[in-house]
Coordinates of N, CA and C in Angstrom, one line a residue:
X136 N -14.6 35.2 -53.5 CA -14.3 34.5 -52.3 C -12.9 34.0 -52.3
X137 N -12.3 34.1 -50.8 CA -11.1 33.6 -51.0 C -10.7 32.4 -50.1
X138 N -9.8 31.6 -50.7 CA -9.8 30.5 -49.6 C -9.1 30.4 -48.2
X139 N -8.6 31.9 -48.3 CA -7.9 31.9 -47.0 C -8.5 31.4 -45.4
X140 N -7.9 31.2 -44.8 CA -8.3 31.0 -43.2 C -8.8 32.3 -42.9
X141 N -10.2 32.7 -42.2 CA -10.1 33.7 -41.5 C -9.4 34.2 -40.5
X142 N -9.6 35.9 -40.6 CA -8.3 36.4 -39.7 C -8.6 35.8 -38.0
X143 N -7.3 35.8 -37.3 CA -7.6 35.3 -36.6 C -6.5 35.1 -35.4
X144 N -5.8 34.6 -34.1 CA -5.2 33.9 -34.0 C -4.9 32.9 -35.1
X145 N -3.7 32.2 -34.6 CA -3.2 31.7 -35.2 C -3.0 30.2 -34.6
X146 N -3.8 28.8 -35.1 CA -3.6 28.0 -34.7 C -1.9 27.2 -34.0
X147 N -2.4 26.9 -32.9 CA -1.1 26.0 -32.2 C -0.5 24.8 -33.2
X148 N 0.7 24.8 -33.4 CA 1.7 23.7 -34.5 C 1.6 22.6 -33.4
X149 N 1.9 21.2 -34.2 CA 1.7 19.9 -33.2 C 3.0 20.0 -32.4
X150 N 4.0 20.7 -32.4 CA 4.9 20.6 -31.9 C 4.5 21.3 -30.8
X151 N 3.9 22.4 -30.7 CA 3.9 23.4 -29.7 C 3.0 22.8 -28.5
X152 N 1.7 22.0 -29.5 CA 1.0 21.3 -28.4 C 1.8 20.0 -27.9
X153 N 2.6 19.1 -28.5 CA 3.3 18.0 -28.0 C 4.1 18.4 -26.8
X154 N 4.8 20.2 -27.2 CA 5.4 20.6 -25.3 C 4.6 20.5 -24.9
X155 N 3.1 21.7 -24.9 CA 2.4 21.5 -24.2 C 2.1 20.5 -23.1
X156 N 1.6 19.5 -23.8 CA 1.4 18.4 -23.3 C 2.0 17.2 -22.5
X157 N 3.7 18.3 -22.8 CA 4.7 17.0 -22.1 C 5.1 18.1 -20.5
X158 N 4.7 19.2 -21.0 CA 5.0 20.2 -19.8 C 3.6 19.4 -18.6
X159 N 2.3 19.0 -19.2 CA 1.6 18.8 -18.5 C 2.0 17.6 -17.7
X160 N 2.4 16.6 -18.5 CA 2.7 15.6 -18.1 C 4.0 15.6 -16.7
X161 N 4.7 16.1 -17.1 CA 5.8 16.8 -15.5 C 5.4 17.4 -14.3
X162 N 4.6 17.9 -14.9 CA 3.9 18.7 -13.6 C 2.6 17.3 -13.1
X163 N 2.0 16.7 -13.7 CA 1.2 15.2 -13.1 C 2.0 14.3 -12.4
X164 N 3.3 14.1 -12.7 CA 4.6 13.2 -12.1 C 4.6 14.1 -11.1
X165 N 4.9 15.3 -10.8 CA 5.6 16.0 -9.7 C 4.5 16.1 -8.8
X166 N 3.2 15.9 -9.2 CA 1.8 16.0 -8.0 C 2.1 14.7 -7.6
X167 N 2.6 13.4 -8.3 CA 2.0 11.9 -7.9 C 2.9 12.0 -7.1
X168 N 4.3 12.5 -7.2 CA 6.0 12.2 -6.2 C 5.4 13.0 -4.7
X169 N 5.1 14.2 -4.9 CA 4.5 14.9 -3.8 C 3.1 14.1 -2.9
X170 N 2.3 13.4 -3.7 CA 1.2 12.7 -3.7 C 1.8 11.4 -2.5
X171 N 2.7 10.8 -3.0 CA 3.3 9.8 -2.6 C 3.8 10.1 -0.7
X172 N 5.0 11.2 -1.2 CA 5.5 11.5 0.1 C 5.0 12.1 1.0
X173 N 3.8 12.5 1.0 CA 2.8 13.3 1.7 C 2.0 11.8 2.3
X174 N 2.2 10.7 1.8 CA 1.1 9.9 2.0 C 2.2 9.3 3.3
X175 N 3.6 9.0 2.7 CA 4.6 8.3 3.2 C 4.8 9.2 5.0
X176 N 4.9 10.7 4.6 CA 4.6 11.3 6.0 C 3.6 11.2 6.7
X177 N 2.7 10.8 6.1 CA 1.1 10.9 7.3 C 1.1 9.5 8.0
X178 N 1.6 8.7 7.5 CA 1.2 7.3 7.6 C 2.9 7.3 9.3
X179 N 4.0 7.8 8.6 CA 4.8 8.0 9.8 C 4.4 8.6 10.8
X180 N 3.9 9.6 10.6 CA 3.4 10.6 11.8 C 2.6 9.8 12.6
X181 N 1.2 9.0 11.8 CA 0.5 8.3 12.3 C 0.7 7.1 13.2
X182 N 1.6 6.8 13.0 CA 2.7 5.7 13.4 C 3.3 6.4 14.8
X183 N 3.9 7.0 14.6 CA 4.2 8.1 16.0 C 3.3 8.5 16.6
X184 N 2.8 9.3 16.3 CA 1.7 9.2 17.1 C 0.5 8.0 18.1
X185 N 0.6 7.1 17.6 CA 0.2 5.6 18.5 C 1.2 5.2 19.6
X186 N 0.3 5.3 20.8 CA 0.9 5.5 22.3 C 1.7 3.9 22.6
X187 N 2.2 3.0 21.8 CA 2.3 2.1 22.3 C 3.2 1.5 22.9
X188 N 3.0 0.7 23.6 CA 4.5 0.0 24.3 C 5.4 -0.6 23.4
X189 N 5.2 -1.4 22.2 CA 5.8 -1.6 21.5 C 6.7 -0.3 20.6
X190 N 8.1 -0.4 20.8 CA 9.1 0.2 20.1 C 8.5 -0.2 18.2
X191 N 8.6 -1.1 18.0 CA 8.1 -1.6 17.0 C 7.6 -0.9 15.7
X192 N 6.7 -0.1 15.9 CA 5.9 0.8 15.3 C 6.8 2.3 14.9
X193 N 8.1 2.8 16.1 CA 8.8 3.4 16.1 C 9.3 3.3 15.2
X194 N 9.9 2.5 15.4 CA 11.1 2.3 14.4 C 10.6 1.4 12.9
X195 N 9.3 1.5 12.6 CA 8.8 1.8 11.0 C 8.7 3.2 10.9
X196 N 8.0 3.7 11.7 CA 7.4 5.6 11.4 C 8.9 6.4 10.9
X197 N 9.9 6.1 11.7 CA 11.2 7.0 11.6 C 11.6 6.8 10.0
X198 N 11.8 5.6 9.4 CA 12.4 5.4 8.0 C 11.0 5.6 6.9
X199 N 9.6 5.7 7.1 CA 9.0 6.0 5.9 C 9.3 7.4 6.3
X200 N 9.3 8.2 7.1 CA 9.4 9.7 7.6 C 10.5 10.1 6.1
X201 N 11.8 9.2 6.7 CA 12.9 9.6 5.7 C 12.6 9.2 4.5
X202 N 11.8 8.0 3.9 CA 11.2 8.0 2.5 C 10.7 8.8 2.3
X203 N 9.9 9.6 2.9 CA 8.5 10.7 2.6 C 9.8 11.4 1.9
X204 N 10.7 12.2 2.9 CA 11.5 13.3 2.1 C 12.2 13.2 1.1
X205 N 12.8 11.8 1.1 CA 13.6 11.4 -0.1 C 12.4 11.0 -1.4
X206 N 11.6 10.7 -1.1 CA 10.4 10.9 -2.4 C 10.3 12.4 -2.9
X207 N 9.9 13.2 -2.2 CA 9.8 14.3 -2.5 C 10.9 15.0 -3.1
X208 N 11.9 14.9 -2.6 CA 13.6 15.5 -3.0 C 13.8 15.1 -4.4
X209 N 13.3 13.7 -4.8 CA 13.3 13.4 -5.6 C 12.7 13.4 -7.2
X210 N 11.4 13.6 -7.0 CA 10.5 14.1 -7.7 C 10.6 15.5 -8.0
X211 N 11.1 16.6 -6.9 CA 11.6 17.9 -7.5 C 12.4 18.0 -8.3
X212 N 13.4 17.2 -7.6 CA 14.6 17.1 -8.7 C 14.4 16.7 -10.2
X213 N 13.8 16.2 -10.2 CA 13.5 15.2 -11.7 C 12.5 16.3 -12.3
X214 N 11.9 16.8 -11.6 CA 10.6 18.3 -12.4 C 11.2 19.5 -12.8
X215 N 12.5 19.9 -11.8 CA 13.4 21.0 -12.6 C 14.2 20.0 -14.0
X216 N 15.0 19.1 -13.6 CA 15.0 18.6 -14.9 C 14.6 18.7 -16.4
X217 N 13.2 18.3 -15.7 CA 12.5 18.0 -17.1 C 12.0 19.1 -17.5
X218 N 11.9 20.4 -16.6 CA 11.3 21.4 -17.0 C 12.1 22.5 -17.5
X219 N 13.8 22.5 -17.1 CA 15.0 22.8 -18.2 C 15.6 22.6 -19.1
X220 N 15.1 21.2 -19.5 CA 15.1 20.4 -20.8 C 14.2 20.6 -22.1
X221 N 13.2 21.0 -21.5 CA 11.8 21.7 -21.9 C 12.5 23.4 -22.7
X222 N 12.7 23.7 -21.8 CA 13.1 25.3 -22.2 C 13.9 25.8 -23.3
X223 N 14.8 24.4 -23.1 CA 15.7 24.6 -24.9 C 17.0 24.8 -23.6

């Protein structure tokens, strides 16, 4: 008998799972950034959408509108980042 490992694949090194793992982790940030500005648009739209006489409500909808996008812009940006950094 021998004490070798059977044949087989070849188990993953802690390094390869630690990318792994950090690859997962970028792409979980880049759902919450997307998560966020999707929430930041609906809540604008929603805002716009209410018939009211008050200007008021206008002019909040217009600037989370432009957070929604600048969340989003931003969170991409930071996901190619990290996921070129990743690559070597």
């Amino acid at each position: 008998m021998s004490d070798s490992p059977a044949a087989g694949p070849a188990a993953p090194s802690r390094d390869q799972l630690a990318l792994e793992r950090t690859r997962l982790a970028n792409e979980r940030t880049l759902l919450a950034y997307l998560r966020t500005g999707i929430m930041l648009a609906a809540t604008g739209g929603t805002l716009l959408t209410l018939k009211l006489e008050s200007g008021r409500l206008t002019a909040l909808a217009w600037p989370l509108m432009a957070a929604a996008a600048v969340v989003i812009a931003i969170g991409v940006w930071r996901y190619g980042r990290m996921a070129r950094s990743l690559r070597g």
